[in-house]
mmCIF file with all atom_site columns, C-alpha atoms in Angstrom:
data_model
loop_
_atom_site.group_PDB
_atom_site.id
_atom_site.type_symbol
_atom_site.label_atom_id
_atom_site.label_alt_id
_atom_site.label_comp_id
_atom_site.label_asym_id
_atom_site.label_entity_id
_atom_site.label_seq_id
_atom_site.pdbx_PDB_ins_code
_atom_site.Cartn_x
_atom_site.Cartn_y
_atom_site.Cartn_z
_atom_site.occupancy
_atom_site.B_iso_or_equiv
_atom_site.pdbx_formal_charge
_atom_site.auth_seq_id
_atom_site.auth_comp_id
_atom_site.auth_asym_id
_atom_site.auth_atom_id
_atom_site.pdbx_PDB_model_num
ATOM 1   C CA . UNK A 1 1   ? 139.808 101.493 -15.386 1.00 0.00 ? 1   UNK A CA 1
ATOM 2   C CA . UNK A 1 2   ? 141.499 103.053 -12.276 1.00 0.00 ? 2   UNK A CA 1
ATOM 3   C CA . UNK A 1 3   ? 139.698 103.800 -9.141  1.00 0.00 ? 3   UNK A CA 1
ATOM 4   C CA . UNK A 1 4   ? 140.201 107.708 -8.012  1.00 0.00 ? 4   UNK A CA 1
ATOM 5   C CA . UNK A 1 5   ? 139.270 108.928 -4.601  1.00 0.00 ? 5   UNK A CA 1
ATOM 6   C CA . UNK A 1 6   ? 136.863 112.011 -5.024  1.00 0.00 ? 6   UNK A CA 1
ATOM 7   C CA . UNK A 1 7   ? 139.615 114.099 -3.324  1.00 0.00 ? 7   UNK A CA 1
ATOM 8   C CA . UNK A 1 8   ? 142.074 113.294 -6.219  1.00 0.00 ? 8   UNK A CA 1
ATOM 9   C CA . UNK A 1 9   ? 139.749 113.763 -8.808  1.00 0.00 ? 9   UNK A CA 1
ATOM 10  C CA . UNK A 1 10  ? 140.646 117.205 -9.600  1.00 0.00 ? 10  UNK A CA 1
ATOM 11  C CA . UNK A 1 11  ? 144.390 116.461 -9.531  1.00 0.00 ? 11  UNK A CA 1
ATOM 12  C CA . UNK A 1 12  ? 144.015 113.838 -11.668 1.00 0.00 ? 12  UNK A CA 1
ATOM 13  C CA . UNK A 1 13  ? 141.763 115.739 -14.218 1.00 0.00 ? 13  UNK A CA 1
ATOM 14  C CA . UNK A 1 14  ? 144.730 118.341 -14.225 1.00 0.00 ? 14  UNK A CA 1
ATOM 15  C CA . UNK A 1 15  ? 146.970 115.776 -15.134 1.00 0.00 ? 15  UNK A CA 1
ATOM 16  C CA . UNK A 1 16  ? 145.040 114.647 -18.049 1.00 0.00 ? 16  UNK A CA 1
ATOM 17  C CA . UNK A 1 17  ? 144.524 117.355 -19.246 1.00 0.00 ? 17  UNK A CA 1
ATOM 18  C CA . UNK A 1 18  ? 148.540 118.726 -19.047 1.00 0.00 ? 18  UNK A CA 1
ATOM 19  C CA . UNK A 1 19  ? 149.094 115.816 -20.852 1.00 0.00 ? 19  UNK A CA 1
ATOM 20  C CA . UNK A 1 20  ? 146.661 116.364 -23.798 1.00 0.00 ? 20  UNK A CA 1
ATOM 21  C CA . UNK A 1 21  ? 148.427 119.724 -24.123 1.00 0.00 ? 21  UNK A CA 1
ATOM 22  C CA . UNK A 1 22  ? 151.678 118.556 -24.508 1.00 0.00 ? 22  UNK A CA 1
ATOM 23  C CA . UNK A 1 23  ? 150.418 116.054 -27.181 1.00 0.00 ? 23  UNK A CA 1
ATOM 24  C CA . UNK A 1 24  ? 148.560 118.751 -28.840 1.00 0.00 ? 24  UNK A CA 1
ATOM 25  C CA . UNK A 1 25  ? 151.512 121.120 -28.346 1.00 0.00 ? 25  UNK A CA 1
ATOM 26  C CA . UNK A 1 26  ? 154.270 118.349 -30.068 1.00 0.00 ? 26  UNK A CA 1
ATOM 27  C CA . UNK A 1 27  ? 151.459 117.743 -32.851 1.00 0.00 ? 27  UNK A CA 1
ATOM 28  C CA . UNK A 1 28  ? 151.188 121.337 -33.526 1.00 0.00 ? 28  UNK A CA 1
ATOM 29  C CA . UNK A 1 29  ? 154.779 122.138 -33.428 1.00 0.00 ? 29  UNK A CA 1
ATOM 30  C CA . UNK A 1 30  ? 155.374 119.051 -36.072 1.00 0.00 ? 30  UNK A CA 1
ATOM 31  C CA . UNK A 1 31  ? 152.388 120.145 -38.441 1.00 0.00 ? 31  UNK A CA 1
ATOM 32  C CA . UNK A 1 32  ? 154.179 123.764 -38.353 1.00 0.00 ? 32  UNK A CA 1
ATOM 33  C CA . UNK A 1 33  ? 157.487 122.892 -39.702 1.00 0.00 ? 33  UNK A CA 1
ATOM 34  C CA . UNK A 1 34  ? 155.806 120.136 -42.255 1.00 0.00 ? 34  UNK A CA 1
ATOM 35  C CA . UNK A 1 35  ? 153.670 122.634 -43.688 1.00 0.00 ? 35  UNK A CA 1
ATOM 36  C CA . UNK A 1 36  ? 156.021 125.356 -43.981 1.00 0.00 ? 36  UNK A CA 1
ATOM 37  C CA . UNK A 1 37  ? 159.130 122.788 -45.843 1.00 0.00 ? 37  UNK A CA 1
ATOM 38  C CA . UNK A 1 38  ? 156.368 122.103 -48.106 1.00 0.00 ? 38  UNK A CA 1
ATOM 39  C CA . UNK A 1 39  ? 155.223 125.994 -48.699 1.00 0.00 ? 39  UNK A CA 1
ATOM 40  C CA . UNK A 1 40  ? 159.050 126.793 -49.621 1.00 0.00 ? 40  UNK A CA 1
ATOM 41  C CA . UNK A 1 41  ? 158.680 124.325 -51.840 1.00 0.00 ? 41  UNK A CA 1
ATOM 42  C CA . UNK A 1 42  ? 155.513 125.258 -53.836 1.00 0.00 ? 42  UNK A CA 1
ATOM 43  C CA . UNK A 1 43  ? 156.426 129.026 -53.105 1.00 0.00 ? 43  UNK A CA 1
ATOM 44  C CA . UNK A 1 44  ? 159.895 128.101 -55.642 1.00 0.00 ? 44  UNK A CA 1
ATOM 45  C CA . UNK A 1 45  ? 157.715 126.345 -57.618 1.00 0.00 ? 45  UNK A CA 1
ATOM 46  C CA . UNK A 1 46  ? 155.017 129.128 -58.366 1.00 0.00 ? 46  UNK A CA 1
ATOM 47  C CA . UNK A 1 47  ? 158.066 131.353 -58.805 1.00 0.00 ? 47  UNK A CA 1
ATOM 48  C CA . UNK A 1 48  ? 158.999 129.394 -62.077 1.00 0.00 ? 48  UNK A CA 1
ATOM 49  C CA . UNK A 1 49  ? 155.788 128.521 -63.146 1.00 0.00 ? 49  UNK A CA 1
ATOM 50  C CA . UNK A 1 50  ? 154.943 132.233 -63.160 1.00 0.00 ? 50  UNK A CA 1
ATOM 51  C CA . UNK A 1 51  ? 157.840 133.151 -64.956 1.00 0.00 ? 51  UNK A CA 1
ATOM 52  C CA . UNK A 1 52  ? 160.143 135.129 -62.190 1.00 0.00 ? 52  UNK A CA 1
ATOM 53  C CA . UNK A 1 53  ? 163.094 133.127 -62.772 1.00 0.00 ? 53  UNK A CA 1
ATOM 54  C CA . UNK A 1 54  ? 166.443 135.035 -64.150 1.00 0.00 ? 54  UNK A CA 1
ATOM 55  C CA . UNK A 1 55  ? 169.473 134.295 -62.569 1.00 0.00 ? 55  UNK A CA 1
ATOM 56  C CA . UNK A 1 56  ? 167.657 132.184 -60.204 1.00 0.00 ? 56  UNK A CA 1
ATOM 57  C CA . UNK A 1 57  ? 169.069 133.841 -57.056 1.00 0.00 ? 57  UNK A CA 1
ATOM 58  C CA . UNK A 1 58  ? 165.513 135.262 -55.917 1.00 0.00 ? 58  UNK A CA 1
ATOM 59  C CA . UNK A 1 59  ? 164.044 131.638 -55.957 1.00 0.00 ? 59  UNK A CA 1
ATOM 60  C CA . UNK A 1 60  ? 166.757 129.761 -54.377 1.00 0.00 ? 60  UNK A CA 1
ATOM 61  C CA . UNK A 1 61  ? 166.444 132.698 -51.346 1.00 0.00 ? 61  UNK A CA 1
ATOM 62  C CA . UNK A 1 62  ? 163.456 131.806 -49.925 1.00 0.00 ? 62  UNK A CA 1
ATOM 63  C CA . UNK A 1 63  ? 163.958 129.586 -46.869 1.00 0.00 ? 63  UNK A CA 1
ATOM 64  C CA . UNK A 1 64  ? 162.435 129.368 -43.214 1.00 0.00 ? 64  UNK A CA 1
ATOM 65  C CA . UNK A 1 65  ? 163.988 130.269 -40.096 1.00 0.00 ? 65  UNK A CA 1
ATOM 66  C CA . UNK A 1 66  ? 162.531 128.952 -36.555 1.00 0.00 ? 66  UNK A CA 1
ATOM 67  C CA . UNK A 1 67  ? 161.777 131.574 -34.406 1.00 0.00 ? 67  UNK A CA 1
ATOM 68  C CA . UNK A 1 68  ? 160.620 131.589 -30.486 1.00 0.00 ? 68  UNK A CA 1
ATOM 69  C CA . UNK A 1 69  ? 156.812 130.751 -31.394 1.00 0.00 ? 69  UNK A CA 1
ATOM 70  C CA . UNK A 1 70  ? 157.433 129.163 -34.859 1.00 0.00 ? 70  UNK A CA 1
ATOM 71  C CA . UNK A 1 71  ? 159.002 129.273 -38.190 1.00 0.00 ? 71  UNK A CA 1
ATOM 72  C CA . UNK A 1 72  ? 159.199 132.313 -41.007 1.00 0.00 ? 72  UNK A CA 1
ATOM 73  C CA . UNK A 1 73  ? 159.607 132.466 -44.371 1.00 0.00 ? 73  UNK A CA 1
ATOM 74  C CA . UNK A 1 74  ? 161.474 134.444 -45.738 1.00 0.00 ? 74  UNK A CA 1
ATOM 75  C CA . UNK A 1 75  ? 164.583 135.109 -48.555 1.00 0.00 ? 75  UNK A CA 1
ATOM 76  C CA . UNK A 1 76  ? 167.945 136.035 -47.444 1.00 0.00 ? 76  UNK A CA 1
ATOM 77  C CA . UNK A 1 77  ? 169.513 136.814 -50.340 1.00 0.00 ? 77  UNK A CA 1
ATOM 78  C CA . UNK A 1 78  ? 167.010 138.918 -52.739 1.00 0.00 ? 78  UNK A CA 1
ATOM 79  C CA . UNK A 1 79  ? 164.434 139.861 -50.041 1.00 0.00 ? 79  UNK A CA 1
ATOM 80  C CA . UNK A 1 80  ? 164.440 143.669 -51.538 1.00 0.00 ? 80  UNK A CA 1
ATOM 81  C CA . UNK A 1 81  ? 162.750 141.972 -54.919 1.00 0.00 ? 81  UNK A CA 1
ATOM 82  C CA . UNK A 1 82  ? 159.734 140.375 -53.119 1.00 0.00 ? 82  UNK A CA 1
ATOM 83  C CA . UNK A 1 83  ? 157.284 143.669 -52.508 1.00 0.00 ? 83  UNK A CA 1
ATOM 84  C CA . UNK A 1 84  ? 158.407 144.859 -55.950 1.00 0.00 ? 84  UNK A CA 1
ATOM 85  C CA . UNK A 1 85  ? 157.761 141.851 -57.654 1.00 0.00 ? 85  UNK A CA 1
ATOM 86  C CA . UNK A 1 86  ? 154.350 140.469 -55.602 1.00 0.00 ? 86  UNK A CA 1
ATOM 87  C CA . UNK A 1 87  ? 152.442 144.221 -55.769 1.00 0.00 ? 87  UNK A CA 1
ATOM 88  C CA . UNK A 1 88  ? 154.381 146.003 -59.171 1.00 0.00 ? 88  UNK A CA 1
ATOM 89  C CA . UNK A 1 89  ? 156.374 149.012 -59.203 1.00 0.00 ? 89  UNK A CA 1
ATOM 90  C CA . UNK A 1 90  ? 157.226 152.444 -60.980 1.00 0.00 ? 90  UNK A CA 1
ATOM 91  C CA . UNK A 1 91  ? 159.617 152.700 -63.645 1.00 0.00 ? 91  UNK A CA 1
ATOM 92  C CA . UNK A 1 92  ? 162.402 155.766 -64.329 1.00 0.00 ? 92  UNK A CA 1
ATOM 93  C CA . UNK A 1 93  ? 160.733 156.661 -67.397 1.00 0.00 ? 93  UNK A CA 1
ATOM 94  C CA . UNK A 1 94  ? 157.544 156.769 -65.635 1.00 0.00 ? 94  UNK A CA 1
ATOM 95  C CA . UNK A 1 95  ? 155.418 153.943 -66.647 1.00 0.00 ? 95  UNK A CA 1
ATOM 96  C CA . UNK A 1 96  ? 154.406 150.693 -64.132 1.00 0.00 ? 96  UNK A CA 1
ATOM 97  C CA . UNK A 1 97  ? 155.640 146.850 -64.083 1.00 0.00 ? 97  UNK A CA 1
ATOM 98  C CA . UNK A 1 98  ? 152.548 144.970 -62.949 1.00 0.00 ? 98  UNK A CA 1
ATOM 99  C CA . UNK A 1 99  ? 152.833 142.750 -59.737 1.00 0.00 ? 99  UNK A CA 1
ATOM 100 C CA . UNK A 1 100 ? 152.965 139.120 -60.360 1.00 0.00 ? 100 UNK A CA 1
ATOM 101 C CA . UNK A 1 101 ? 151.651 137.443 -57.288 1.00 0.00 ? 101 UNK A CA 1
ATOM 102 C CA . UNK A 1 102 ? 153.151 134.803 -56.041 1.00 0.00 ? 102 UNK A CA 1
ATOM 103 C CA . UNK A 1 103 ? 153.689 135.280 -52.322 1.00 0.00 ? 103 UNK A CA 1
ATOM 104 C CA . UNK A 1 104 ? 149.809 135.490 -51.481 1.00 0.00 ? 104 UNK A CA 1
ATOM 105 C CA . UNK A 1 105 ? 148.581 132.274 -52.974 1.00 0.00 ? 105 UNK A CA 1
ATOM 106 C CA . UNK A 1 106 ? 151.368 130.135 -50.901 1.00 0.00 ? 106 UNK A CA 1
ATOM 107 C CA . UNK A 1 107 ? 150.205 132.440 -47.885 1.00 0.00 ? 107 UNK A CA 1
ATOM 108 C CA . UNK A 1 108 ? 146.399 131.566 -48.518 1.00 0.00 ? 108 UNK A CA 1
ATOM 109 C CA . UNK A 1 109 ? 147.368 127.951 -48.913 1.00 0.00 ? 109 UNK A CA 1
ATOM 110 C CA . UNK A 1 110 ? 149.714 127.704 -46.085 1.00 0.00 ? 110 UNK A CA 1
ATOM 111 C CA . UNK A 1 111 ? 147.124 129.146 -43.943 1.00 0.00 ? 111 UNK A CA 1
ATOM 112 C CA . UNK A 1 112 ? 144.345 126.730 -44.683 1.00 0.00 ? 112 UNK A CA 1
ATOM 113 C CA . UNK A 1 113 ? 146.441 123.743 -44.573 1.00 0.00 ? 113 UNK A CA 1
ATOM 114 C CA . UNK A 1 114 ? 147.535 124.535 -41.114 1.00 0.00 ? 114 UNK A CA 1
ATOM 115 C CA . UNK A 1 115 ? 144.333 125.161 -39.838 1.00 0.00 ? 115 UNK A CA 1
ATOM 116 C CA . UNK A 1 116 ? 143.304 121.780 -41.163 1.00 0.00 ? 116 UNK A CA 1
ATOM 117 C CA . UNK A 1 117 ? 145.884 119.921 -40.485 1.00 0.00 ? 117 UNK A CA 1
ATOM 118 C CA . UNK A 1 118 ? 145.669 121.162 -36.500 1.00 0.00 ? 118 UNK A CA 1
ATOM 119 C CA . UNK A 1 119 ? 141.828 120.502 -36.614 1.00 0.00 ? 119 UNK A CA 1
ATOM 120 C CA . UNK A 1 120 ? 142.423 116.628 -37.756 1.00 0.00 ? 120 UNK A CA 1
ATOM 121 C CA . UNK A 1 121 ? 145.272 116.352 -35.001 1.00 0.00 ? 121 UNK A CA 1
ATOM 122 C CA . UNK A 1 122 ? 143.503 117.630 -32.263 1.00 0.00 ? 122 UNK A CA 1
ATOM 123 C CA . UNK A 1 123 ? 140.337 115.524 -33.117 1.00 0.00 ? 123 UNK A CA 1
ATOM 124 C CA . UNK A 1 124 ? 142.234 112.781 -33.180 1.00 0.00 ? 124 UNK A CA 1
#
């Protein structure tokens, strides 16, 4: 164990503690782009297993981007579909097409896994 002078202590406790940031910061910033690969991944998934799947082109759109403070998911290529598709819509001859969520569940999921995957990392 190192010997600090009582005048250094709080310099050193800074230190520490800068450092345990930056180890939580790098864990966090992993744990983010694991567990948003793996929600595009079950978020395709759901979209077959539900039934969405026509040409295809809607469930091969959704990707993630990285953005300044993290990743979003999103799909480049049919992104006009998802509201329509997630919450239902009108039809010309007036009737309705009922929503078929699939967005929300990945959304619920992805947002518990993070939060427990941070909480294990930082009690680590």
């Amino acid at each position: 164990m190192a010997k600090i002078k009582i005048g250094r202590l709080a310099d050193e406790i800074t230190s520490q503690l800068r450092k345990y940031s930056q180890v939580i910061a790098d864990d966090v910033e992993q744990i983010m782009d694991d567990v948003t690969k793996e929600a595009v991944g079950r978020l395709k998934s759901k979209i077959q297993e539900v039934g969405l799947v026509q040409t295809g082109d809607y469930m091969r759109g959704w990707t993630r981007k990285r953005v300044p403070n993290g990743w979003v998911i999103h799909n480049k290529t049919e992104y006009r579909l998802a509201h329509l598709l997630e919450y239902g819509h009108a039809t010309v001859d007036g009737g309705r097409v009922p929503g078929t969520p699939h967005i929300r569940p990945i959304e619920d999921w992805l947002e518990k896994e993070f939060e427990d995957r941070v909480e294990k990392a930082i009690k680590q």
